[in-house]
Structures are given as C-alpha cells and as structure tokens.
PDB file of C-alpha atoms and ligand atoms in Angstrom:
ATOM      1  CA  MET A   1      -3.221   6.297  33.423  1.00 95.00           C
ATOM      2  CA  GLY A   2      -3.925   7.205  29.815  1.00 95.00           C
ATOM      3  CA  ILE A   3      -5.331   4.562  27.456  1.00 96.00           C
ATOM      4  CA  THR A   4      -5.061   4.791  23.673  1.00 96.00           C
ATOM      5  CA  GLY A   5      -5.328   2.614  20.610  1.00 95.00           C
ATOM      6  CA  CYS A   6      -2.646   2.357  17.974  1.00 94.00           C
ATOM      7  CA  ASN A   7      -2.845   2.890  14.219  1.00 95.00           C
ATOM      8  CA  LEU A   8       0.453   1.317  13.215  1.00 96.00           C
ATOM      9  CA  ALA A   9       3.558  -0.137  14.837  1.00 97.00           C
ATOM     10  CA  CYS A  10       6.998  -0.513  13.283  1.00 96.00           C
ATOM     11  CA  ALA A  11       9.106  -3.591  14.064  1.00 96.00           C
ATOM     12  CA  GLN A  12      12.308  -1.956  12.750  1.00 96.00           C
ATOM     13  CA  THR A  13      12.189   1.051  15.099  1.00 96.00           C
ATOM     14  CA  GLY A  14       9.966  -0.291  17.885  1.00 94.00           C
ATOM     15  CA  HIS A  15       7.622   2.690  17.907  1.00 96.00           C
ATOM     16  CA  ILE A  16       3.848   2.910  17.606  1.00 96.00           C
ATOM     17  CA  THR A  17       1.969   5.613  15.732  1.00 96.00           C
ATOM     18  CA  THR A  18      -1.309   7.220  16.750  1.00 95.00           C
ATOM     19  CA  VAL A  19      -3.329   9.544  14.515  1.00 92.00           C
ATOM     20  CA  SER A  20      -6.237  11.807  15.408  1.00 89.00           C
ATOM     21  CA  ASN A  21      -7.759  14.999  14.101  1.00 84.00           C
ATOM     22  CA  GLU A  22      -8.700  16.395  17.520  1.00 86.00           C
ATOM     23  CA  GLY A  23      -5.553  15.877  19.598  1.00 86.00           C
ATOM     24  CA  ASN A  24      -7.380  13.752  22.158  1.00 87.00           C
ATOM     25  CA  ILE A  25      -4.999  10.811  21.832  1.00 91.00           C
ATOM     26  CA  ARG A  26      -1.970  12.995  22.435  1.00 89.00           C
ATOM     27  CA  MET A  27      -3.432  14.240  25.727  1.00 89.00           C
ATOM     28  CA  SER A  28      -3.908  10.632  26.920  1.00 91.00           C
ATOM     29  CA  SER A  29      -0.415   9.589  25.877  1.00 91.00           C
ATOM     30  CA  THR A  30       1.547  12.504  27.368  1.00 89.00           C
ATOM     31  CA  LEU A  31      -0.197  13.928  30.459  1.00 91.00           C
ATOM     32  CA  PRO A  32      -0.725  10.830  32.670  1.00 93.00           C
ATOM     33  CA  LYS A  33       2.211   9.079  34.337  1.00 93.00           C
ATOM     34  CA  VAL A  34       1.348   5.769  32.684  1.00 96.00           C
ATOM     35  CA  HIS A  35       0.446   5.240  29.010  1.00 96.00           C
ATOM     36  CA  VAL A  36      -1.224   1.969  28.009  1.00 97.00           C
ATOM     37  CA  ALA A  37      -1.736   1.346  24.270  1.00 97.00           C
ATOM     38  CA  PHE A  38      -3.947  -1.459  22.927  1.00 97.00           C
ATOM     39  CA  MET A  39      -2.955  -2.800  19.523  1.00 97.00           C
ATOM     40  CA  GLY A  40      -4.569  -5.401  17.259  1.00 96.00           C
ATOM     41  CA  MET A  41      -1.832  -7.888  16.369  1.00 96.00           C
ATOM     42  CA  GLU A  42      -2.118  -7.113  12.637  1.00 95.00           C
ATOM     43  CA  ARG A  43      -0.939  -3.508  13.112  1.00 96.00           C
ATOM     44  CA  VAL A  44       2.795  -4.300  12.994  1.00 96.00           C
ATOM     45  CA  VAL A  45       4.704  -3.483   9.814  1.00 96.00           C
ATOM     46  CA  ALA A  46       8.257  -4.628   9.208  1.00 96.00           C
ATOM     47  CA  THR A  47      10.182  -1.508   8.200  1.00 97.00           C
ATOM     48  CA  LEU A  48       9.911   2.255   8.394  1.00 96.00           C
ATOM     49  CA  THR A  49       9.482   2.358   4.620  1.00 96.00           C
ATOM     50  CA  ASP A  50       6.418   0.079   4.856  1.00 95.00           C
ATOM     51  CA  HIS A  51       5.161   2.155   7.754  1.00 95.00           C
ATOM     52  CA  ASP A  52       5.362   5.425   5.831  1.00 93.00           C
ATOM     53  CA  ILE A  53       3.561   3.993   2.788  1.00 94.00           C
ATOM     54  CA  LEU A  54       0.662   2.713   4.887  1.00 94.00           C
ATOM     55  CA  PHE A  55       0.596   5.876   6.945  1.00 92.00           C
ATOM     56  CA  ARG A  56       0.147   8.046   3.846  1.00 93.00           C
ATOM     57  CA  LEU A  57      -2.606   5.738   2.568  1.00 94.00           C
ATOM     58  CA  LEU A  58      -4.339   6.018   5.936  1.00 93.00           C
ATOM     59  CA  SER A  59      -4.408   9.827   5.941  1.00 91.00           C
ATOM     60  CA  THR A  60      -5.429  10.071   2.297  1.00 91.00           C
ATOM     61  CA  GLY A  61      -8.094   7.376   2.528  1.00 90.00           C
ATOM     62  CA  ALA A  62      -9.610   8.812   5.729  1.00 89.00           C
ATOM     63  CA  ALA A  63      -9.942  12.490   4.872  1.00 87.00           C
ATOM     64  CA  ALA A  64      -8.024  13.140   1.637  1.00 86.00           C
ATOM     65  CA  GLN A  65      -5.234  14.664   3.754  1.00 86.00           C
ATOM     66  CA  LYS A  66      -1.519  14.276   3.193  1.00 86.00           C
ATOM     67  CA  LEU A  67      -1.082  14.081   6.967  1.00 86.00           C
ATOM     68  CA  GLY A  68      -3.490  13.564   9.878  1.00 84.00           C
ATOM     69  CA  GLY A  69      -4.108  16.543  12.194  1.00 86.00           C
ATOM     70  CA  TYR A  70      -2.220  15.056  15.175  1.00 91.00           C
ATOM     71  CA  VAL A  71       0.350  12.348  14.553  1.00 92.00           C
ATOM     72  CA  SER A  72       2.408  10.895  17.418  1.00 93.00           C
ATOM     73  CA  TYR A  73       5.311   8.468  17.191  1.00 94.00           C
ATOM     74  CA  VAL A  74       5.564   6.838  20.633  1.00 94.00           C
ATOM     75  CA  GLY A  75       8.741   4.933  21.416  1.00 92.00           C
ATOM     76  CA  GLY A  76       8.350   4.279  25.149  1.00 91.00           C
ATOM     77  CA  PRO A  77       8.338   6.329  28.383  1.00 91.00           C
ATOM     78  CA  GLY A  78       9.880   9.785  28.539  1.00 85.00           C
ATOM     79  CA  PRO A  79      13.542  10.094  29.648  1.00 86.00           C
ATOM     80  CA  ALA A  80      14.140  10.494  33.393  1.00 85.00           C
ATOM     81  CA  GLY A  81      13.807  14.110  34.466  1.00 84.00           C
ATOM     82  CA  PHE A  82      12.148  15.146  31.195  1.00 84.00           C
ATOM     83  CA  PRO A  83       8.997  17.246  31.830  1.00 82.00           C
ATOM     84  CA  ASP A  84       6.870  15.612  29.088  1.00 81.00           C
ATOM     85  CA  GLY A  85       5.796  12.031  28.492  1.00 85.00           C
ATOM     86  CA  PRO A  86       4.764   9.168  30.769  1.00 92.00           C
ATOM     87  CA  GLU A  87       7.030   7.454  33.270  1.00 93.00           C
ATOM     88  CA  ALA A  88       5.838   4.030  32.121  1.00 95.00           C
ATOM     89  CA  PHE A  89       4.562   2.714  28.785  1.00 96.00           C
ATOM     90  CA  HIS A  90       2.780  -0.601  28.184  1.00 97.00           C
ATOM     91  CA  LEU A  91       1.767  -2.009  24.797  1.00 96.00           C
ATOM     92  CA  ILE A  92      -0.934  -4.691  24.932  1.00 97.00           C
ATOM     93  CA  VAL A  93      -1.170  -6.779  21.770  1.00 97.00           C
ATOM     94  CA  ILE A  94      -4.666  -8.152  21.171  1.00 96.00           C
ATOM     95  CA  ASP A  95      -5.612 -11.310  19.310  1.00 96.00           C
ATOM     96  CA  ASN A  96      -9.362 -11.462  20.093  1.00 93.00           C
ATOM     97  CA  GLY A  97     -10.249 -13.652  17.095  1.00 94.00           C
ATOM     98  CA  ARG A  98      -7.590 -12.404  14.689  1.00 96.00           C
ATOM     99  CA  SER A  99      -5.756 -15.752  14.705  1.00 96.00           C
ATOM    100  CA  ARG A 100      -8.952 -17.431  13.516  1.00 95.00           C
ATOM    101  CA  ILE A 101      -9.243 -14.874  10.694  1.00 97.00           C
ATOM    102  CA  LEU A 102      -5.591 -15.478   9.792  1.00 97.00           C
ATOM    103  CA  ALA A 103      -6.212 -19.228   9.621  1.00 97.00           C
ATOM    104  CA  ASP A 104      -9.032 -18.880   7.077  1.00 97.00           C
ATOM    105  CA  PRO A 105      -7.677 -18.100   3.568  1.00 97.00           C
ATOM    106  CA  ALA A 106     -11.039 -16.663   2.511  1.00 97.00           C
ATOM    107  CA  PHE A 107     -10.907 -13.900   5.137  1.00 97.00           C
ATOM    108  CA  ARG A 108      -7.180 -13.448   5.800  1.00 96.00           C
ATOM    109  CA  GLU A 109      -7.141 -10.419   3.516  1.00 96.00           C
ATOM    110  CA  MET A 110      -9.225  -8.522   6.085  1.00 97.00           C
ATOM    111  CA  LEU A 111      -6.198  -8.268   8.377  1.00 96.00           C
ATOM    112  CA  CYS A 112      -4.596  -5.904   5.834  1.00 96.00           C
ATOM    113  CA  CYS A 113      -7.265  -3.291   6.554  1.00 96.00           C
ATOM    114  CA  ILE A 114      -5.813  -0.045   7.948  1.00 95.00           C
ATOM    115  CA  ARG A 115      -9.256   1.249   9.102  1.00 94.00           C
ATOM    116  CA  CYS A 116      -8.995   4.350   6.935  1.00 93.00           C
ATOM    117  CA  SER A 117     -12.775   4.459   6.283  1.00 93.00           C
ATOM    118  CA  ALA A 118     -12.508   5.291   2.576  1.00 95.00           C
ATOM    119  CA  CYS A 119     -15.007   2.478   1.943  1.00 96.00           C
ATOM    120  CA  LEU A 120     -17.507   4.150   4.297  1.00 95.00           C
ATOM    121  CA  ASN A 121     -17.342   7.416   2.397  1.00 93.00           C
ATOM    122  CA  VAL A 122     -18.498   5.825  -0.867  1.00 95.00           C
ATOM    123  CA  CYS A 123     -20.927   3.180   0.445  1.00 96.00           C
ATOM    124  CA  PRO A 124     -24.550   3.927  -0.595  1.00 95.00           C
ATOM    125  CA  VAL A 125     -25.919   1.952   2.377  1.00 94.00           C
ATOM    126  CA  TYR A 126     -23.719   3.655   4.982  1.00 95.00           C
ATOM    127  CA  GLY A 127     -24.453   7.014   3.328  1.00 93.00           C
ATOM    128  CA  LYS A 128     -28.183   6.534   3.929  1.00 93.00           C
ATOM    129  CA  ILE A 129     -28.335   4.874   7.357  1.00 92.00           C
ATOM    130  CA  GLY A 130     -25.224   6.269   9.080  1.00 91.00           C
ATOM    131  CA  GLY A 131     -22.834   4.525  11.429  1.00 91.00           C
ATOM    132  CA  HIS A 132     -24.936   3.816  14.523  1.00 90.00           C
ATOM    133  CA  ALA A 133     -27.226   1.409  12.659  1.00 89.00           C
ATOM    134  CA  TYR A 134     -24.381  -1.116  12.478  1.00 91.00           C
ATOM    135  CA  GLY A 135     -24.384  -1.655  16.271  1.00 88.00           C
ATOM    136  CA  SER A 136     -20.620  -1.974  16.407  1.00 89.00           C
ATOM    137  CA  PRO A 137     -17.590   0.340  16.536  1.00 89.00           C
ATOM    138  CA  TYR A 138     -16.809  -0.788  12.990  1.00 93.00           C
ATOM    139  CA  SER A 139     -19.478   0.456  10.601  1.00 94.00           C
ATOM    140  CA  GLY A 140     -19.942   0.539   6.829  1.00 95.00           C
ATOM    141  CA  PRO A 141     -18.557  -2.091   4.453  1.00 96.00           C
ATOM    142  CA  VAL A 142     -15.496  -2.803   6.597  1.00 96.00           C
ATOM    143  CA  GLY A 143     -17.768  -3.311   9.634  1.00 96.00           C
ATOM    144  CA  ALA A 144     -20.088  -5.614   7.689  1.00 96.00           C
ATOM    145  CA  VAL A 145     -17.143  -7.965   7.179  1.00 97.00           C
ATOM    146  CA  VAL A 146     -14.940  -7.488  10.225  1.00 96.00           C
ATOM    147  CA  THR A 147     -17.686  -7.449  12.880  1.00 95.00           C
ATOM    148  CA  PRO A 148     -18.992 -10.970  12.080  1.00 95.00           C
ATOM    149  CA  LEU A 149     -15.378 -12.178  11.945  1.00 96.00           C
ATOM    150  CA  LEU A 150     -14.540 -10.748  15.383  1.00 94.00           C
ATOM    151  CA  ALA A 151     -17.892 -10.997  17.199  1.00 93.00           C
ATOM    152  CA  GLY A 152     -19.189 -14.191  15.575  1.00 93.00           C
ATOM    153  CA  PHE A 153     -21.140 -14.880  12.387  1.00 92.00           C
ATOM    154  CA  ASN A 154     -24.404 -15.582  14.184  1.00 91.00           C
ATOM    155  CA  ARG A 155     -24.259 -12.462  16.344  1.00 92.00           C
ATOM    156  CA  ALA A 156     -23.727 -10.127  13.388  1.00 92.00           C
ATOM    157  CA  ALA A 157     -25.298 -12.075  10.514  1.00 91.00           C
ATOM    158  CA  ASP A 158     -27.556  -9.247   9.338  1.00 91.00           C
ATOM    159  CA  LEU A 159     -24.662  -6.903   8.575  1.00 93.00           C
ATOM    160  CA  CYS A 160     -23.339  -8.844   5.583  1.00 92.00           C
ATOM    161  CA  ARG A 161     -26.884  -9.256   4.215  1.00 90.00           C
ATOM    162  CA  GLY A 162     -27.573  -5.539   4.142  1.00 88.00           C
ATOM    163  CA  GLU A 163     -24.935  -4.547   1.595  1.00 89.00           C
ATOM    164  CA  THR A 164     -25.736  -3.897  -2.064  1.00 92.00           C
ATOM    165  CA  LEU A 165     -22.571  -5.571  -3.459  1.00 94.00           C
ATOM    166  CA  CYS A 166     -22.194  -2.569  -5.781  1.00 95.00           C
ATOM    167  CA  GLY A 167     -18.388  -2.796  -5.527  1.00 95.00           C
ATOM    168  CA  ALA A 168     -17.795   0.885  -4.671  1.00 96.00           C
ATOM    169  CA  CYS A 169     -15.939  -0.101  -1.485  1.00 96.00           C
ATOM    170  CA  LYS A 170     -13.380  -2.192  -3.360  1.00 96.00           C
ATOM    171  CA  GLN A 171     -12.792   0.596  -5.849  1.00 96.00           C
ATOM    172  CA  ALA A 172     -12.192   3.152  -3.081  1.00 96.00           C
ATOM    173  CA  CYS A 173     -10.018   0.967  -0.843  1.00 96.00           C
ATOM    174  CA  PRO A 174      -6.352   2.075  -0.963  1.00 95.00           C
ATOM    175  CA  ILE A 175      -5.282  -1.488  -0.080  1.00 95.00           C
ATOM    176  CA  ASP A 176      -7.569  -3.010  -2.748  1.00 96.00           C
ATOM    177  CA  ILE A 177      -9.268  -5.272  -0.215  1.00 97.00           C
ATOM    178  CA  ASP A 178     -12.005  -7.287  -1.929  1.00 97.00           C
ATOM    179  CA  LEU A 179     -14.859  -6.591   0.478  1.00 97.00           C
ATOM    180  CA  PRO A 180     -17.634  -7.667  -1.965  1.00 97.00           C
ATOM    181  CA  ARG A 181     -16.018 -11.108  -2.325  1.00 97.00           C
ATOM    182  CA  MET A 182     -15.876 -11.529   1.446  1.00 97.00           C
ATOM    183  CA  LEU A 183     -19.478 -10.345   1.847  1.00 97.00           C
ATOM    184  CA  ARG A 184     -20.542 -13.070  -0.601  1.00 96.00           C
ATOM    185  CA  GLU A 185     -18.387 -15.603   1.240  1.00 97.00           C
ATOM    186  CA  LEU A 186     -20.001 -14.664   4.572  1.00 96.00           C
ATOM    187  CA  ARG A 187     -23.463 -15.138   3.055  1.00 95.00           C
ATOM    188  CA  PHE A 188     -22.394 -18.497   1.631  1.00 95.00           C
ATOM    189  CA  ARG A 189     -21.075 -19.743   4.996  1.00 95.00           C
ATOM    190  CA  LEU A 190     -24.261 -18.577   6.714  1.00 94.00           C
ATOM    191  CA  ALA A 191     -26.427 -20.371   4.140  1.00 92.00           C
ATOM    192  CA  GLU A 192     -24.446 -23.603   3.857  1.00 92.00           C
ATOM    193  CA  GLY A 193     -23.213 -23.888   7.451  1.00 93.00           C
ATOM    194  CA  ASP A 194     -19.603 -23.878   8.638  1.00 93.00           C
ATOM    195  CA  ALA A 195     -18.249 -25.793  11.628  1.00 92.00           C
ATOM    196  CA  VAL A 196     -15.276 -23.465  12.199  1.00 91.00           C
ATOM    197  CA  TRP A 197     -17.483 -20.366  12.338  1.00 94.00           C
ATOM    198  CA  ASP A 198     -20.293 -22.189  14.133  1.00 91.00           C
ATOM    199  CA  THR A 199     -23.054 -21.635  11.567  1.00 92.00           C
ATOM    200  CA  VAL A 200     -25.793 -24.118  10.636  1.00 91.00           C
ATOM    201  CA  PRO A 201     -27.268 -24.561   7.138  1.00 91.00           C
ATOM    202  CA  VAL A 202     -30.567 -22.850   6.368  1.00 90.00           C
ATOM    203  CA  SER A 203     -33.744 -24.975   6.518  1.00 92.00           C
ATOM    204  CA  ARG A 204     -34.573 -27.329   3.619  1.00 92.00           C
ATOM    205  CA  PRO A 205     -37.721 -25.437   2.552  1.00 93.00           C
ATOM    206  CA  GLU A 206     -35.791 -22.157   2.399  1.00 91.00           C
ATOM    207  CA  LYS A 207     -32.997 -23.786   0.435  1.00 91.00           C
ATOM    208  CA  ALA A 208     -35.487 -25.404  -1.961  1.00 94.00           C
ATOM    209  CA  ALA A 209     -37.275 -22.065  -2.470  1.00 94.00           C
ATOM    210  CA  MET A 210     -34.001 -20.312  -3.232  1.00 91.00           C
ATOM    211  CA  GLU A 211     -32.901 -23.033  -5.642  1.00 93.00           C
ATOM    212  CA  ALA A 212     -36.249 -22.805  -7.450  1.00 94.00           C
ATOM    213  CA  PHE A 213     -35.928 -19.030  -7.690  1.00 93.00           C
ATOM    214  CA  SER A 214     -32.359 -19.384  -8.934  1.00 93.00           C
ATOM    215  CA  TRP A 215     -33.467 -21.852 -11.609  1.00 95.00           C
ATOM    216  CA  LEU A 216     -36.300 -19.533 -12.631  1.00 94.00           C
ATOM    217  CA  THR A 217     -34.096 -16.501 -13.030  1.00 93.00           C
ATOM    218  CA  THR A 218     -31.570 -18.393 -15.158  1.00 95.00           C
ATOM    219  CA  HIS A 219     -34.261 -19.538 -17.632  1.00 96.00           C
ATOM    220  CA  PRO A 220     -35.521 -16.292 -19.201  1.00 94.00           C
ATOM    221  CA  ALA A 221     -38.382 -17.835 -21.220  1.00 95.00           C
ATOM    222  CA  VAL A 222     -39.842 -19.595 -18.175  1.00 95.00           C
ATOM    223  CA  PHE A 223     -39.276 -16.494 -16.072  1.00 94.00           C
ATOM    224  CA  ARG A 224     -41.202 -14.298 -18.532  1.00 94.00           C
ATOM    225  CA  ALA A 225     -44.045 -16.859 -18.689  1.00 94.00           C
ATOM    226  CA  ALA A 226     -44.198 -16.933 -14.861  1.00 91.00           C
ATOM    227  CA  LEU A 227     -44.335 -13.135 -14.717  1.00 89.00           C
ATOM    228  CA  SER A 228     -47.116 -13.072 -17.283  1.00 88.00           C
ATOM    229  CA  ALA A 229     -49.114 -15.689 -15.345  1.00 88.00           C
ATOM    230  CA  ALA A 230     -48.572 -13.799 -12.085  1.00 83.00           C
ATOM    231  CA  SER A 231     -49.748 -10.615 -13.750  1.00 79.00           C
ATOM    232  CA  ARG A 232     -53.018 -12.314 -14.813  1.00 80.00           C
ATOM    233  CA  LEU A 233     -53.454 -13.889 -11.365  1.00 77.00           C
ATOM    234  CA  GLN A 234     -53.099 -10.445  -9.828  1.00 73.00           C
ATOM    235  CA  SER A 235     -56.711  -9.716 -10.718  1.00 70.00           C
ATOM    236  CA  LEU A 236     -57.711 -12.313  -8.101  1.00 69.00           C
ATOM    237  CA  ALA A 237     -56.221 -10.019  -5.484  1.00 66.00           C
ATOM    238  CA  GLY A 238     -58.502  -7.177  -6.548  1.00 63.00           C
ATOM    239  CA  SER A 239     -55.732  -5.239  -8.221  1.00 62.00           C
ATOM    240  CA  SER A 240     -56.243  -2.362 -10.580  1.00 62.00           C
ATOM    241  CA  ARG A 241     -53.591  -1.151 -13.012  1.00 64.00           C
ATOM    242  CA  ASP A 242     -50.216  -1.705 -11.294  1.00 66.00           C
ATOM    243  CA  SER A 243     -51.247  -1.670  -7.640  1.00 70.00           C
ATOM    244  CA  LEU A 244     -52.171  -4.438  -5.212  1.00 70.00           C
ATOM    245  CA  HIS A 245     -54.990  -3.438  -2.861  1.00 69.00           C
ATOM    246  CA  ARG A 246     -55.596  -6.732  -1.130  1.00 69.00           C
ATOM    247  CA  LEU A 247     -53.595  -9.941  -0.768  1.00 71.00           C
ATOM    248  CA  PRO A 248     -55.273 -13.245  -1.652  1.00 67.00           C
ATOM    249  CA  GLY A 249     -55.662 -16.450   0.394  1.00 70.00           C
ATOM    250  CA  PRO A 250     -54.617 -16.398   4.035  1.00 74.00           C
ATOM    251  CA  TRP A 251     -53.111 -12.905   3.762  1.00 72.00           C
ATOM    252  CA  PRO A 252     -56.131 -10.664   3.105  1.00 67.00           C
ATOM    253  CA  GLY A 253     -55.570  -8.190   5.943  1.00 62.00           C
ATOM    254  CA  GLY A 254     -56.658  -4.654   5.274  1.00 54.00           C
ATOM    255  CA  PRO A 255     -55.308  -1.131   5.126  1.00 52.00           C
ATOM    256  CA  GLY A 256     -53.070  -0.713   8.110  1.00 48.00           C
ATOM    257  CA  PRO A 257     -49.601   0.456   9.123  1.00 46.00           C
ATOM    258  CA  GLY A 258     -47.961  -1.953   6.697  1.00 43.00           C
ATOM    259  CA  ILE A 259     -49.850  -0.868   3.583  1.00 43.00           C
ATOM    260  CA  CYS A 260     -47.800   0.897   0.962  1.00 43.00           C
ATOM    261  CA  ALA A 261     -48.150   4.621   0.480  1.00 39.00           C
ATOM    262  CA  GLU A 262     -49.181   4.250  -3.163  1.00 41.00           C
ATOM    263  CA  SER A 263     -52.110   1.941  -2.460  1.00 38.00           C
ATOM    264  CA  ALA A 264     -53.211   4.263   0.360  1.00 37.00           C
ATOM    265  CA  GLY A 265     -53.543   7.012  -2.220  1.00 37.00           C
ATOM    266  CA  SER A 266     -50.353   9.014  -1.698  1.00 37.00           C
ATOM    267  CA  ARG A 267     -47.435   8.541  -4.043  1.00 35.00           C
ATOM    268  CA  SER A 268     -43.948   9.217  -2.683  1.00 34.00           C
ATOM    269  CA  GLY A 269     -41.643  11.647  -4.459  1.00 33.00           C
ATOM    270  CA  PRO A 270     -38.979  10.853  -7.059  1.00 31.00           C
ATOM    271  CA  GLY A 271     -36.899   7.919  -5.975  1.00 31.00           C
ATOM    272  CA  GLY A 272     -39.310   7.058  -3.165  1.00 30.00           C
ATOM    273  CA  ASN A 273     -39.457   3.360  -2.349  1.00 31.00           C
ATOM    274  CA  SER A 274     -42.289   3.250   0.166  1.00 26.00           C
TER     275      SER A 274
HETATM  276  S1  LIG B   1     -11.504  -1.958   3.870  1.00 94.78           S
HETATM  277 FE1  LIG B   1     -10.061  -0.632   2.740  1.00 94.78          FE
HETATM  278  S2  LIG B   1     -11.159   1.343   2.546  1.00 94.78           S
HETATM  279 FE2  LIG B   1     -12.239   0.166   4.152  1.00 94.78          FE
HETATM  280  S3  LIG B   1     -11.293   0.830   6.081  1.00 94.78           S
HETATM  281 FE3  LIG B   1     -10.169  -1.010   5.399  1.00 94.78          FE
HETATM  282  S4  LIG B   1      -8.417  -0.226   4.221  1.00 94.78           S
HETATM  283 FE4  LIG B   1      -9.870   1.477   4.407  1.00 94.78          FE
END
C-alpha cells in the first residue's frame, strides 16, 4: 500500500493533485496495488479553473517555478489490465480541528493556505533558526499560526510569541493571508483567555505590569523621565559607562554563564546581540 498526501482536489473532475520535486510521491501512488491519499478537508476547489490558478500560485510561491518537478493528477485506480497504477484508490478526508477553525471568523482565513512556503522564505525568524526549531511539520509563519490552531493553543503557545510581526509573510503570500493579524489575535486570546480554545487569562500581576508598561510607553514625557531616573539609578548597580556589571537587590549574582559577553570583556561583532 502506498500512502500520500494531497495538494489540491477538484470537485468538478473528481481528481486529486500531488506535487513533489523528487518524484517520491509518484512512486507511492503508482507502484503499490493500493493507493491511500490523506487530504485536509480544505483542499477541495470547485472547478478546474480554480484548481489551475491555485496550482500555479503553489509552484511559484514554493520555488519560483512555473510547474513543480513532478505533478500527478490522480483520478482513481488504474483501468483493469493496465500495467500502471493501483488496483484500488482510497481518499481519506481529514477534519482534525479544521471545523473549529472554520467556525471562528478570526482564523477562518487560515484554511485558504495552500502550504506553498513563500512566507517561510522571507521570514527573518525562520531564516535564522530553521524549520526544526518549530517542533511541528508546519514551520515558519504559517506554522506559528496553524500549529496552535490544530494542536491546541496551550501546546504550541510559544510559536506565536516568537514572531517579529514585521509583515514580510503577508507581503510574500500569494493568497494574501494576513498572518500578522492572526499572530496578534493568538496572543490576545492567550492573554485574555478563551473558552472555545481552552486558554485562561494571564495572572493579575502580569496583566497589571503590562498595562503599566503600556501606559508608560504611550506617555512620552513620563517615559523619558523614567528612563532618565533609571539611568541615574544604574550607578547603584555598580555600572560604568553603558554596561551593567552587577544587579542590585536580590539579584546580585556574579559573573557566570548568564553574563553578557560585553560585560565579560569581549564585544561581539557587528550585529551581535549577546
Ligand atoms: S500562509 Fe501564504 S505564503 Fe505561507 S504557506 Fe500559506 S499560502 Fe503560502
């Protein structure tokens, strides 16, 4: 039995389409006697015209190609007596949380994603840390939104907090999916609590601290005065010029693994943030 995924399916013709650049999918769908394809329920498009538009966007968004390396249109088992193709074909349509996404107007847009990965190619976070750091098959900006939606907000809460909200993903997306808006919405639901997505509000002290910081940053005169006072208080921590060598109060500690490179006497190179 050969098992594959499915990039698109067309309701008008009844076929599914698989795309790969290595040919591995085609081996699984033609050599074994049985072909089983798993398809997320949002993969179906109505007509062949819709299918072709999305298919071109997929190839272009993924690798700037007009056409993927190996494209297969699968319409069922091979004809009797025909040497190629499986004797049986099964298409398994998966919900796995997609109905819940569909029911929430704030996240419904995510079901339009064709998984082209154009947003990954431009994301400064993904570009630095790579795909494995996301701990899920879906990485990058699309993964930061779709993984909490499919696996649960609480299980994947850190993903939506690690994005810069620079907006590059929205600009690159061929479908114009507003990932930054949904990242903000995820953070809001995690902070305020949401019964549908099973999240609880953050603690009162944390909320109060954030509200105070928000108030401070929206009052420039007070903010500048606070910075100036903090700068003068820095001398209490034994600082010299622009470096902190020792924390005051209950956090004195000492030079150790956590101390910054600059205060340990070695400055990182251009752009270094150690
Ligand atoms: S969010 Fe947009 S750019 Fe990213 S994978 Fe989905 S369709 Fe492609």
